């Protein structure tokens, strides 16, 4: 059996013993400073233990509470939605658009108008930059401002992606990052909340550290959470962030290799940047199989690659089709559903070698 090729694995190559001996400061705060530097010191960043925690904190700071409605992308990972339920709020699912596979601005505004007519103005919007591809963020920001609705950017998959020269995660009222082990930059589990002000960061820190009041004894007036990033994760993050440009370059090389490999296959279509103003980080290279009996073909391909010790994944199953969320409203058509039916994520990790890519592409081409 040949070695396993994982879907997405971070490239972590630091000497922890040496790194620990050279840093004698609060490494979590130092990692936050590194992220703030990355955003040109225009944002305040709080390091937490997961991207999910960051979304939850963003909802709390946005005032989302029981009975509120939150507009959210249907085609996403469940971690985008679960914190809405934590707050006893109601997710309102929005379909994707075909260009970027992200939240459709037309359906978003349609949903807002309809919810207002029903007497329930939404409290927040959560847009996702899916697989590292920036959403049509100008249009979505304009809609959020038009109706005065808080915008939260789930950029968990999009560190290093840009829209019109501006980094993803910086367009909304809050931004979210993930440093899970499958991300381009990893802290072996972790995340960050991007805030527009230091005051917002301080409020988030308060909730993320068990909501302890400023007293000599332990005083608690509201419910808090244990969401702070640990020191080891932050230490790894500091070294990883320094290599972001290298990792981004590697992801683009991988994406270019796949596109070249399958250029003569009429039934294979890639998630591509629709314009020069949109720069994906190519966290995962994704394809659509436009073939007959695509559902059968997709599952057969998964089985063939599994036998060859190659990991692929289907696109996220839309949230409005998930049994746990079936009772919640949905606005749109079948774009997200069609993407799920046809879409596959190819191995894209920074640790992939040229021989790995050749093995993957030859295996898929032989099957097709």
mmCIF file of C-alpha atoms in Angstrom:
data_model
loop_
_atom_site.group_PDB
_atom_site.id
_atom_site.type_symbol
_atom_site.label_atom_id
_atom_site.label_comp_id
_atom_site.label_asym_id
_atom_site.label_seq_id
_atom_site.Cartn_x
_atom_site.Cartn_y
_atom_site.Cartn_z
ATOM 1 C CA UNK A 1 0.000 0.000 0.000
ATOM 2 C CA UNK A 2 1.351 3.430 -0.932
ATOM 3 C CA UNK A 3 1.529 6.144 1.718
ATOM 4 C CA UNK A 4 -1.689 7.983 2.535
ATOM 5 C CA UNK A 5 -2.316 11.325 0.839
ATOM 6 C CA UNK A 6 -4.519 13.402 3.181
ATOM 7 C CA UNK A 7 -7.034 15.988 2.017
ATOM 8 C CA UNK A 8 -5.409 18.937 3.763
ATOM 9 C CA UNK A 9 -2.620 18.811 6.279
ATOM 10 C CA UNK A 10 -0.692 21.758 7.641
ATOM 11 C CA UNK A 11 3.077 21.897 7.288
ATOM 12 C CA UNK A 12 4.431 22.276 10.817
ATOM 13 C CA UNK A 13 8.207 22.030 11.070
ATOM 14 C CA UNK A 14 9.247 23.957 14.177
ATOM 15 C CA UNK A 15 11.529 22.963 17.047
ATOM 16 C CA UNK A 16 9.251 23.535 20.030
ATOM 17 C CA UNK A 17 12.048 23.175 22.587
ATOM 18 C CA UNK A 18 14.135 25.850 20.911
ATOM 19 C CA UNK A 19 11.106 28.067 20.361
ATOM 20 C CA UNK A 20 10.013 27.887 24.001
ATOM 21 C CA UNK A 21 13.482 28.770 25.262
ATOM 22 C CA UNK A 22 13.620 31.854 23.062
ATOM 23 C CA UNK A 23 10.251 33.322 24.084
ATOM 24 C CA UNK A 24 9.675 34.478 27.649
ATOM 25 C CA UNK A 25 6.599 36.657 27.121
ATOM 26 C CA UNK A 26 2.861 36.027 26.876
ATOM 27 C CA UNK A 27 2.919 34.024 23.642
ATOM 28 C CA UNK A 28 -0.848 34.288 23.130
ATOM 29 C CA UNK A 29 -0.643 38.084 23.181
ATOM 30 C CA UNK A 30 2.406 37.882 20.918
ATOM 31 C CA UNK A 31 0.460 35.780 18.403
ATOM 32 C CA UNK A 32 -2.350 38.339 18.496
ATOM 33 C CA UNK A 33 0.183 41.101 17.771
ATOM 34 C CA UNK A 34 1.482 39.072 14.820
ATOM 35 C CA UNK A 35 -2.040 38.859 13.419
ATOM 36 C CA UNK A 36 -2.658 42.559 14.014
ATOM 37 C CA UNK A 37 0.557 43.325 12.154
ATOM 38 C CA UNK A 38 -0.679 41.131 9.283
ATOM 39 C CA UNK A 39 -3.774 43.345 9.152
ATOM 40 C CA UNK A 40 -1.593 46.493 9.157
ATOM 41 C CA UNK A 41 -2.608 47.283 12.744
ATOM 42 C CA UNK A 42 -6.060 48.319 11.513
ATOM 43 C CA UNK A 43 -7.771 45.538 13.465
ATOM 44 C CA UNK A 44 -7.725 44.176 17.013
ATOM 45 C CA UNK A 45 -7.458 40.384 17.175
ATOM 46 C CA UNK A 46 -8.328 37.966 19.971
ATOM 47 C CA UNK A 47 -6.847 34.448 19.803
ATOM 48 C CA UNK A 48 -9.290 31.742 20.895
ATOM 49 C CA UNK A 49 -9.480 27.955 20.941
ATOM 50 C CA UNK A 50 -11.497 27.513 17.723
ATOM 51 C CA UNK A 51 -13.158 29.312 14.860
ATOM 52 C CA UNK A 52 -16.496 28.187 16.301
ATOM 53 C CA UNK A 53 -15.712 29.995 19.552
ATOM 54 C CA UNK A 54 -14.863 33.113 17.564
ATOM 55 C CA UNK A 55 -18.234 33.019 15.782
ATOM 56 C CA UNK A 56 -20.010 32.570 19.109
ATOM 57 C CA UNK A 57 -18.199 35.574 20.585
ATOM 58 C CA UNK A 58 -19.026 37.660 17.492
ATOM 59 C CA UNK A 59 -22.719 36.829 17.913
ATOM 60 C CA UNK A 60 -22.608 37.729 21.627
ATOM 61 C CA UNK A 61 -20.930 41.067 20.896
ATOM 62 C CA UNK A 62 -23.490 41.672 18.136
ATOM 63 C CA UNK A 63 -26.265 41.356 20.703
ATOM 64 C CA UNK A 64 -27.771 38.236 19.131
ATOM 65 C CA UNK A 65 -30.079 36.667 21.693
ATOM 66 C CA UNK A 66 -33.047 34.356 22.083
ATOM 67 C CA UNK A 67 -35.616 34.849 19.328
ATOM 68 C CA UNK A 68 -33.345 36.876 17.027
ATOM 69 C CA UNK A 69 -32.853 35.881 13.399
ATOM 70 C CA UNK A 70 -29.452 35.501 11.756
ATOM 71 C CA UNK A 71 -29.058 35.297 7.978
ATOM 72 C CA UNK A 72 -26.435 32.729 7.053
ATOM 73 C CA UNK A 73 -24.965 30.895 4.118
ATOM 74 C CA UNK A 74 -26.455 27.454 3.593
ATOM 75 C CA UNK A 75 -23.435 25.984 1.790
ATOM 76 C CA UNK A 76 -20.948 25.868 4.651
ATOM 77 C CA UNK A 77 -19.652 23.705 7.470
ATOM 78 C CA UNK A 78 -21.995 23.231 10.426
ATOM 79 C CA UNK A 79 -19.629 25.170 12.721
ATOM 80 C CA UNK A 80 -20.847 28.369 11.056
ATOM 81 C CA UNK A 81 -24.392 27.677 12.202
ATOM 82 C CA UNK A 82 -24.115 25.962 15.579
ATOM 83 C CA UNK A 83 -23.209 29.142 17.543
ATOM 84 C CA UNK A 84 -26.465 30.723 16.312
ATOM 85 C CA UNK A 85 -28.296 27.891 18.031
ATOM 86 C CA UNK A 86 -26.123 28.338 21.138
ATOM 87 C CA UNK A 87 -27.650 31.817 21.404
ATOM 88 C CA UNK A 88 -31.190 30.415 20.983
ATOM 89 C CA UNK A 89 -31.471 32.441 17.801
ATOM 90 C CA UNK A 90 -32.957 31.352 14.463
ATOM 91 C CA UNK A 91 -30.793 30.708 11.381
ATOM 92 C CA UNK A 92 -32.268 31.894 8.077
ATOM 93 C CA UNK A 93 -30.508 30.054 5.264
ATOM 94 C CA UNK A 94 -29.459 31.733 2.009
ATOM 95 C CA UNK A 95 -28.603 29.999 -1.279
ATOM 96 C CA UNK A 96 -25.260 30.348 -3.080
ATOM 97 C CA UNK A 97 -24.449 32.094 -6.360
ATOM 98 C CA UNK A 98 -22.643 30.245 -9.136
ATOM 99 C CA UNK A 99 -19.518 32.409 -9.519
ATOM 100 C CA UNK A 100 -17.922 31.995 -6.099
ATOM 101 C CA UNK A 101 -20.277 29.385 -4.550
ATOM 102 C CA UNK A 102 -20.847 31.815 -1.690
ATOM 103 C CA UNK A 103 -23.877 33.687 -0.355
ATOM 104 C CA UNK A 104 -26.049 35.083 -3.138
ATOM 105 C CA UNK A 105 -26.554 38.852 -2.638
ATOM 106 C CA UNK A 106 -29.857 38.765 -4.539
ATOM 107 C CA UNK A 107 -31.307 36.050 -2.307
ATOM 108 C CA UNK A 108 -29.873 37.789 0.758
ATOM 109 C CA UNK A 109 -31.755 41.012 0.069
ATOM 110 C CA UNK A 110 -34.889 39.069 -0.842
ATOM 111 C CA UNK A 111 -34.719 37.326 2.532
ATOM 112 C CA UNK A 112 -34.220 40.590 4.433
ATOM 113 C CA UNK A 113 -37.219 42.214 2.772
ATOM 114 C CA UNK A 114 -39.393 39.193 3.453
ATOM 115 C CA UNK A 115 -38.361 38.887 7.096
ATOM 116 C CA UNK A 116 -39.074 42.594 7.636
ATOM 117 C CA UNK A 117 -42.512 42.152 6.051
ATOM 118 C CA UNK A 118 -43.087 39.304 8.480
ATOM 119 C CA UNK A 119 -42.267 41.692 11.329
ATOM 120 C CA UNK A 120 -38.843 40.290 12.185
ATOM 121 C CA UNK A 121 -35.828 42.278 11.071
ATOM 122 C CA UNK A 122 -32.696 40.042 11.142
ATOM 123 C CA UNK A 123 -30.064 40.897 13.731
ATOM 124 C CA UNK A 124 -26.944 39.759 11.846
ATOM 125 C CA UNK A 125 -25.565 38.287 8.616
ATOM 126 C CA UNK A 126 -22.903 35.573 8.581
ATOM 127 C CA UNK A 127 -21.181 35.291 5.192
ATOM 128 C CA UNK A 128 -18.572 32.602 4.456
ATOM 129 C CA UNK A 129 -15.570 32.755 2.114
ATOM 130 C CA UNK A 130 -15.966 29.114 1.106
ATOM 131 C CA UNK A 131 -12.827 27.035 0.433
ATOM 132 C CA UNK A 132 -10.799 30.262 0.495
ATOM 133 C CA UNK A 133 -12.763 31.921 -2.338
ATOM 134 C CA UNK A 134 -13.850 35.474 -1.430
ATOM 135 C CA UNK A 135 -17.582 36.107 -1.570
ATOM 136 C CA UNK A 136 -19.080 39.020 -3.510
ATOM 137 C CA UNK A 137 -18.336 41.065 -0.478
ATOM 138 C CA UNK A 138 -18.901 44.562 -1.891
ATOM 139 C CA UNK A 139 -22.528 43.714 -2.619
ATOM 140 C CA UNK A 140 -23.055 41.984 0.711
ATOM 141 C CA UNK A 141 -21.483 44.845 2.681
ATOM 142 C CA UNK A 142 -23.706 47.316 0.811
ATOM 143 C CA UNK A 143 -26.818 45.306 1.720
ATOM 144 C CA UNK A 144 -25.803 45.038 5.376
ATOM 145 C CA UNK A 145 -25.290 48.806 5.553
ATOM 146 C CA UNK A 146 -28.511 49.555 3.637
ATOM 147 C CA UNK A 147 -30.576 47.666 6.211
ATOM 148 C CA UNK A 148 -28.286 48.407 9.182
ATOM 149 C CA UNK A 149 -27.621 44.732 9.929
ATOM 150 C CA UNK A 150 -24.382 43.575 11.574
ATOM 151 C CA UNK A 151 -22.077 41.652 9.226
ATOM 152 C CA UNK A 152 -19.899 38.782 10.454
ATOM 153 C CA UNK A 153 -17.304 37.365 8.048
ATOM 154 C CA UNK A 154 -16.545 33.696 8.461
ATOM 155 C CA UNK A 155 -13.052 33.694 6.960
ATOM 156 C CA UNK A 156 -12.130 30.432 8.695
ATOM 157 C CA UNK A 157 -11.024 28.984 5.351
ATOM 158 C CA UNK A 158 -9.764 32.225 3.822
ATOM 159 C CA UNK A 159 -6.617 33.443 5.573
ATOM 160 C CA UNK A 160 -4.521 35.026 2.821
ATOM 161 C CA UNK A 161 -7.425 35.495 0.402
ATOM 162 C CA UNK A 162 -8.124 39.036 -0.829
ATOM 163 C CA UNK A 163 -10.875 41.043 -2.472
ATOM 164 C CA UNK A 164 -9.794 44.162 -4.383
ATOM 165 C CA UNK A 165 -6.484 44.135 -2.515
ATOM 166 C CA UNK A 166 -8.105 43.958 0.929
ATOM 167 C CA UNK A 167 -7.744 40.898 3.143
ATOM 168 C CA UNK A 168 -10.761 38.691 3.806
ATOM 169 C CA UNK A 169 -12.033 38.946 7.361
ATOM 170 C CA UNK A 170 -11.694 42.743 7.451
ATOM 171 C CA UNK A 171 -14.838 43.868 5.608
ATOM 172 C CA UNK A 172 -17.455 43.157 8.262
ATOM 173 C CA UNK A 173 -18.169 44.286 11.791
ATOM 174 C CA UNK A 174 -16.396 41.117 12.927
ATOM 175 C CA UNK A 175 -14.192 38.559 11.208
ATOM 176 C CA UNK A 176 -13.444 34.938 12.016
ATOM 177 C CA UNK A 177 -10.333 32.806 11.446
ATOM 178 C CA UNK A 178 -9.648 29.130 12.054
ATOM 179 C CA UNK A 179 -6.263 27.545 12.728
ATOM 180 C CA UNK A 180 -7.413 23.948 12.722
ATOM 181 C CA UNK A 181 -4.896 21.336 11.608
ATOM 182 C CA UNK A 182 -6.346 21.278 8.083
ATOM 183 C CA UNK A 183 -5.934 25.017 7.524
ATOM 184 C CA UNK A 184 -3.109 26.783 5.686
ATOM 185 C CA UNK A 185 -1.822 28.190 8.985
ATOM 186 C CA UNK A 186 -2.394 25.901 11.952
ATOM 187 C CA UNK A 187 -2.089 26.113 15.720
ATOM 188 C CA UNK A 188 -3.212 22.463 15.951
ATOM 189 C CA UNK A 189 -6.678 23.685 16.868
ATOM 190 C CA UNK A 190 -7.489 27.329 17.392
ATOM 191 C CA UNK A 191 -9.103 30.425 15.953
ATOM 192 C CA UNK A 192 -9.293 34.196 16.137
ATOM 193 C CA UNK A 193 -11.881 36.936 16.375
ATOM 194 C CA UNK A 194 -11.102 40.021 14.271
ATOM 195 C CA UNK A 195 -12.536 43.201 15.811
ATOM 196 C CA UNK A 196 -12.686 46.767 14.559
ATOM 197 C CA UNK A 197 -11.830 48.279 17.946
ATOM 198 C CA UNK A 198 -9.776 47.475 21.021
ATOM 199 C CA UNK A 199 -12.908 47.918 23.154
ATOM 200 C CA UNK A 200 -14.630 45.099 21.259
ATOM 201 C CA UNK A 201 -11.562 42.916 21.745
ATOM 202 C CA UNK A 202 -11.614 43.608 25.486
ATOM 203 C CA UNK A 203 -15.300 42.666 25.682
ATOM 204 C CA UNK A 204 -14.617 39.464 23.774
ATOM 205 C CA UNK A 205 -11.689 38.683 26.108
ATOM 206 C CA UNK A 206 -14.022 39.125 29.086
ATOM 207 C CA UNK A 207 -16.485 36.538 27.743
ATOM 208 C CA UNK A 208 -13.701 34.215 26.571
ATOM 209 C CA UNK A 209 -12.154 34.047 30.066
ATOM 210 C CA UNK A 210 -15.220 33.032 32.101
ATOM 211 C CA UNK A 211 -16.603 36.582 32.432
ATOM 212 C CA UNK A 212 -14.714 37.398 35.621
ATOM 213 C CA UNK A 213 -15.544 40.825 37.033
ATOM 214 C CA UNK A 214 -12.760 43.183 38.116
ATOM 215 C CA UNK A 215 -12.870 42.257 41.795
ATOM 216 C CA UNK A 216 -10.372 40.806 44.260
ATOM 217 C CA UNK A 217 -12.581 37.740 44.561
ATOM 218 C CA UNK A 218 -14.228 35.733 41.768
ATOM 219 C CA UNK A 219 -17.337 37.695 40.833
ATOM 220 C CA UNK A 220 -19.574 36.694 37.885
ATOM 221 C CA UNK A 221 -22.613 38.651 36.709
ATOM 222 C CA UNK A 222 -23.019 37.031 33.268
ATOM 223 C CA UNK A 223 -22.227 33.655 31.743
ATOM 224 C CA UNK A 224 -18.718 33.333 30.354
ATOM 225 C CA UNK A 225 -16.778 30.727 28.399
ATOM 226 C CA UNK A 226 -13.405 29.000 28.400
ATOM 227 C CA UNK A 227 -12.435 30.086 24.888
ATOM 228 C CA UNK A 228 -8.873 31.424 25.216
ATOM 229 C CA UNK A 229 -6.134 29.954 22.991
ATOM 230 C CA UNK A 230 -3.433 27.993 24.807
ATOM 231 C CA UNK A 231 0.233 29.021 24.838
ATOM 232 C CA UNK A 232 1.508 26.059 22.845
ATOM 233 C CA UNK A 233 -0.966 26.747 20.040
ATOM 234 C CA UNK A 234 -0.021 30.425 20.004
ATOM 235 C CA UNK A 235 3.674 29.562 19.839
ATOM 236 C CA UNK A 236 3.074 27.345 16.817
ATOM 237 C CA UNK A 237 0.916 30.066 15.274
ATOM 238 C CA UNK A 238 3.677 32.682 15.544
ATOM 239 C CA UNK A 239 6.067 30.559 13.498
ATOM 240 C CA UNK A 240 3.362 29.406 11.075
ATOM 241 C CA UNK A 241 2.206 32.934 10.268
ATOM 242 C CA UNK A 242 5.744 33.863 9.186
ATOM 243 C CA UNK A 243 5.492 31.200 6.470
ATOM 244 C CA UNK A 244 2.047 32.198 5.184
ATOM 245 C CA UNK A 245 3.356 33.557 1.863
ATOM 246 C CA UNK A 246 5.210 30.298 1.218
ATOM 247 C CA UNK A 247 2.122 28.229 2.012
ATOM 248 C CA UNK A 248 -0.085 30.408 -0.218
ATOM 249 C CA UNK A 249 2.368 30.023 -3.094
ATOM 250 C CA UNK A 250 2.316 26.239 -2.625
ATOM 251 C CA UNK A 251 -1.509 26.163 -2.644
ATOM 252 C CA UNK A 252 -1.567 28.117 -5.926
ATOM 253 C CA UNK A 253 0.990 25.756 -7.478
ATOM 254 C CA UNK A 254 -1.207 22.802 -6.485
ATOM 255 C CA UNK A 255 -4.319 24.447 -7.936
ATOM 256 C CA UNK A 256 -2.512 25.293 -11.192
ATOM 257 C CA UNK A 257 -1.253 21.710 -11.457
ATOM 258 C CA UNK A 258 -4.783 20.312 -11.167
ATOM 259 C CA UNK A 259 -6.207 22.751 -13.694
ATOM 260 C CA UNK A 260 -3.489 21.843 -16.191
ATOM 261 C CA UNK A 261 -3.956 18.120 -15.549
ATOM 262 C CA UNK A 262 -7.696 18.133 -16.230
ATOM 263 C CA UNK A 263 -7.883 20.808 -18.929
ATOM 264 C CA UNK A 264 -8.804 18.234 -21.602
ATOM 265 C CA UNK A 265 -11.590 16.631 -19.553
ATOM 266 C CA UNK A 266 -14.860 18.240 -20.631
ATOM 267 C CA UNK A 267 -16.782 17.061 -17.563
ATOM 268 C CA UNK A 268 -14.445 18.583 -14.957
ATOM 269 C CA UNK A 269 -14.942 22.210 -13.868
ATOM 270 C CA UNK A 270 -12.936 24.072 -11.220
ATOM 271 C CA UNK A 271 -13.909 26.642 -8.638
ATOM 272 C CA UNK A 272 -12.073 29.604 -10.199
ATOM 273 C CA UNK A 273 -11.592 33.254 -9.366
ATOM 274 C CA UNK A 274 -14.280 35.014 -11.434
ATOM 275 C CA UNK A 275 -12.263 38.245 -11.794
ATOM 276 C CA UNK A 276 -8.819 39.711 -11.149
ATOM 277 C CA UNK A 277 -10.165 41.533 -8.080
ATOM 278 C CA UNK A 278 -10.851 38.214 -6.321
ATOM 279 C CA UNK A 279 -7.792 36.323 -5.064
ATOM 280 C CA UNK A 280 -8.447 32.920 -3.506
ATOM 281 C CA UNK A 281 -5.998 31.306 -1.113
ATOM 282 C CA UNK A 282 -6.912 27.949 -2.721
ATOM 283 C CA UNK A 283 -7.230 26.341 0.697
ATOM 284 C CA UNK A 284 -8.875 23.431 -1.107
ATOM 285 C CA UNK A 285 -8.937 22.886 -4.867
ATOM 286 C CA UNK A 286 -12.509 21.952 -5.742
ATOM 287 C CA UNK A 287 -14.070 20.514 -8.885
ATOM 288 C CA UNK A 288 -17.548 19.873 -10.228
ATOM 289 C CA UNK A 289 -18.212 16.674 -12.152
ATOM 290 C CA UNK A 290 -20.642 17.458 -14.971
ATOM 291 C CA UNK A 291 -21.269 13.853 -15.997
ATOM 292 C CA UNK A 292 -24.272 11.571 -16.293
ATOM 293 C CA UNK A 293 -25.335 9.880 -13.075
ATOM 294 C CA UNK A 294 -23.053 12.222 -11.169
ATOM 295 C CA UNK A 295 -24.139 10.926 -7.757
ATOM 296 C CA UNK A 296 -23.075 7.393 -8.686
ATOM 297 C CA UNK A 297 -19.840 8.589 -10.310
ATOM 298 C CA UNK A 298 -18.904 10.742 -7.322
ATOM 299 C CA UNK A 299 -19.280 7.886 -4.847
ATOM 300 C CA UNK A 300 -17.440 5.442 -7.103
ATOM 301 C CA UNK A 301 -14.558 7.904 -7.438
ATOM 302 C CA UNK A 302 -14.420 8.258 -3.655
ATOM 303 C CA UNK A 303 -14.189 4.477 -3.321
ATOM 304 C CA UNK A 304 -11.479 4.168 -5.991
ATOM 305 C CA UNK A 305 -9.315 6.845 -4.381
ATOM 306 C CA UNK A 306 -9.856 5.365 -0.934
ATOM 307 C CA UNK A 307 -8.514 2.034 -2.217
ATOM 308 C CA UNK A 308 -5.478 3.941 -3.485
ATOM 309 C CA UNK A 309 -5.018 5.595 -0.069
ATOM 310 C CA UNK A 310 -5.982 9.046 -1.372
ATOM 311 C CA UNK A 311 -8.410 11.171 0.636
ATOM 312 C CA UNK A 312 -11.013 13.358 -1.063
ATOM 313 C CA UNK A 313 -14.220 14.875 0.315
ATOM 314 C CA UNK A 314 -17.550 15.931 -1.092
ATOM 315 C CA UNK A 315 -18.519 19.590 -0.821
ATOM 316 C CA UNK A 316 -20.363 20.612 2.324
ATOM 317 C CA UNK A 317 -23.959 19.417 2.391
ATOM 318 C CA UNK A 318 -26.092 22.607 2.539
ATOM 319 C CA UNK A 319 -27.389 23.390 5.984
ATOM 320 C CA UNK A 320 -31.009 23.750 4.864
ATOM 321 C CA UNK A 321 -30.867 20.076 3.800
ATOM 322 C CA UNK A 322 -29.488 18.872 7.127
ATOM 323 C CA UNK A 323 -32.027 17.018 9.309
ATOM 324 C CA UNK A 324 -31.144 19.076 12.380
ATOM 325 C CA UNK A 325 -32.018 22.351 10.586
ATOM 326 C CA UNK A 326 -34.923 21.227 8.395
ATOM 327 C CA UNK A 327 -37.479 23.432 10.177
ATOM 328 C CA UNK A 328 -35.682 26.732 9.506
ATOM 329 C CA UNK A 329 -36.453 29.114 6.601
ATOM 330 C CA UNK A 330 -34.491 28.979 3.351
ATOM 331 C CA UNK A 331 -34.303 31.533 0.550
ATOM 332 C CA UNK A 332 -33.074 30.527 -2.866
ATOM 333 C CA UNK A 333 -33.187 27.873 -5.526
ATOM 334 C CA UNK A 334 -31.063 24.778 -6.044
ATOM 335 C CA UNK A 335 -27.582 26.206 -6.648
ATOM 336 C CA UNK A 336 -26.147 25.105 -3.288
ATOM 337 C CA UNK A 337 -27.802 21.713 -3.635
ATOM 338 C CA UNK A 338 -26.439 21.211 -7.164
ATOM 339 C CA UNK A 339 -22.944 22.166 -6.038
ATOM 340 C CA UNK A 340 -23.160 19.582 -3.279
ATOM 341 C CA UNK A 341 -24.361 16.912 -5.696
ATOM 342 C CA UNK A 342 -21.508 17.515 -8.154
ATOM 343 C CA UNK A 343 -18.645 18.863 -6.065
ATOM 344 C CA UNK A 344 -15.455 17.231 -4.824
ATOM 345 C CA UNK A 345 -12.527 18.633 -2.811
ATOM 346 C CA UNK A 346 -9.124 17.408 -3.976
ATOM 347 C CA UNK A 347 -6.056 16.913 -1.740
ATOM 348 C CA UNK A 348 -4.489 20.353 -1.322
ATOM 349 C CA UNK A 349 -2.216 20.344 1.726
ATOM 350 C CA UNK A 350 1.063 22.232 1.832
ATOM 351 C CA UNK A 351 2.924 18.980 2.501
ATOM 352 C CA UNK A 352 2.035 17.476 -0.906
ATOM 353 C CA UNK A 353 4.944 16.603 -3.164
ATOM 354 C CA UNK A 354 5.024 16.621 -6.982
ATOM 355 C CA UNK A 355 4.840 12.817 -7.035
ATOM 356 C CA UNK A 356 1.753 12.962 -4.806
ATOM 357 C CA UNK A 357 0.019 15.307 -7.235
ATOM 358 C CA UNK A 358 0.909 13.110 -10.189
ATOM 359 C CA UNK A 359 -0.431 10.055 -8.358
ATOM 360 C CA UNK A 360 -3.697 11.826 -7.524
ATOM 361 C CA UNK A 361 -4.293 13.195 -11.017
ATOM 362 C CA UNK A 362 -3.383 9.955 -12.803
ATOM 363 C CA UNK A 363 -5.709 7.978 -10.553
ATOM 364 C CA UNK A 364 -8.629 10.347 -11.210
ATOM 365 C CA UNK A 365 -7.943 10.572 -14.944
ATOM 366 C CA UNK A 366 -7.809 6.788 -15.243
ATOM 367 C CA UNK A 367 -11.153 6.532 -13.483
ATOM 368 C CA UNK A 368 -12.765 9.209 -15.641
#
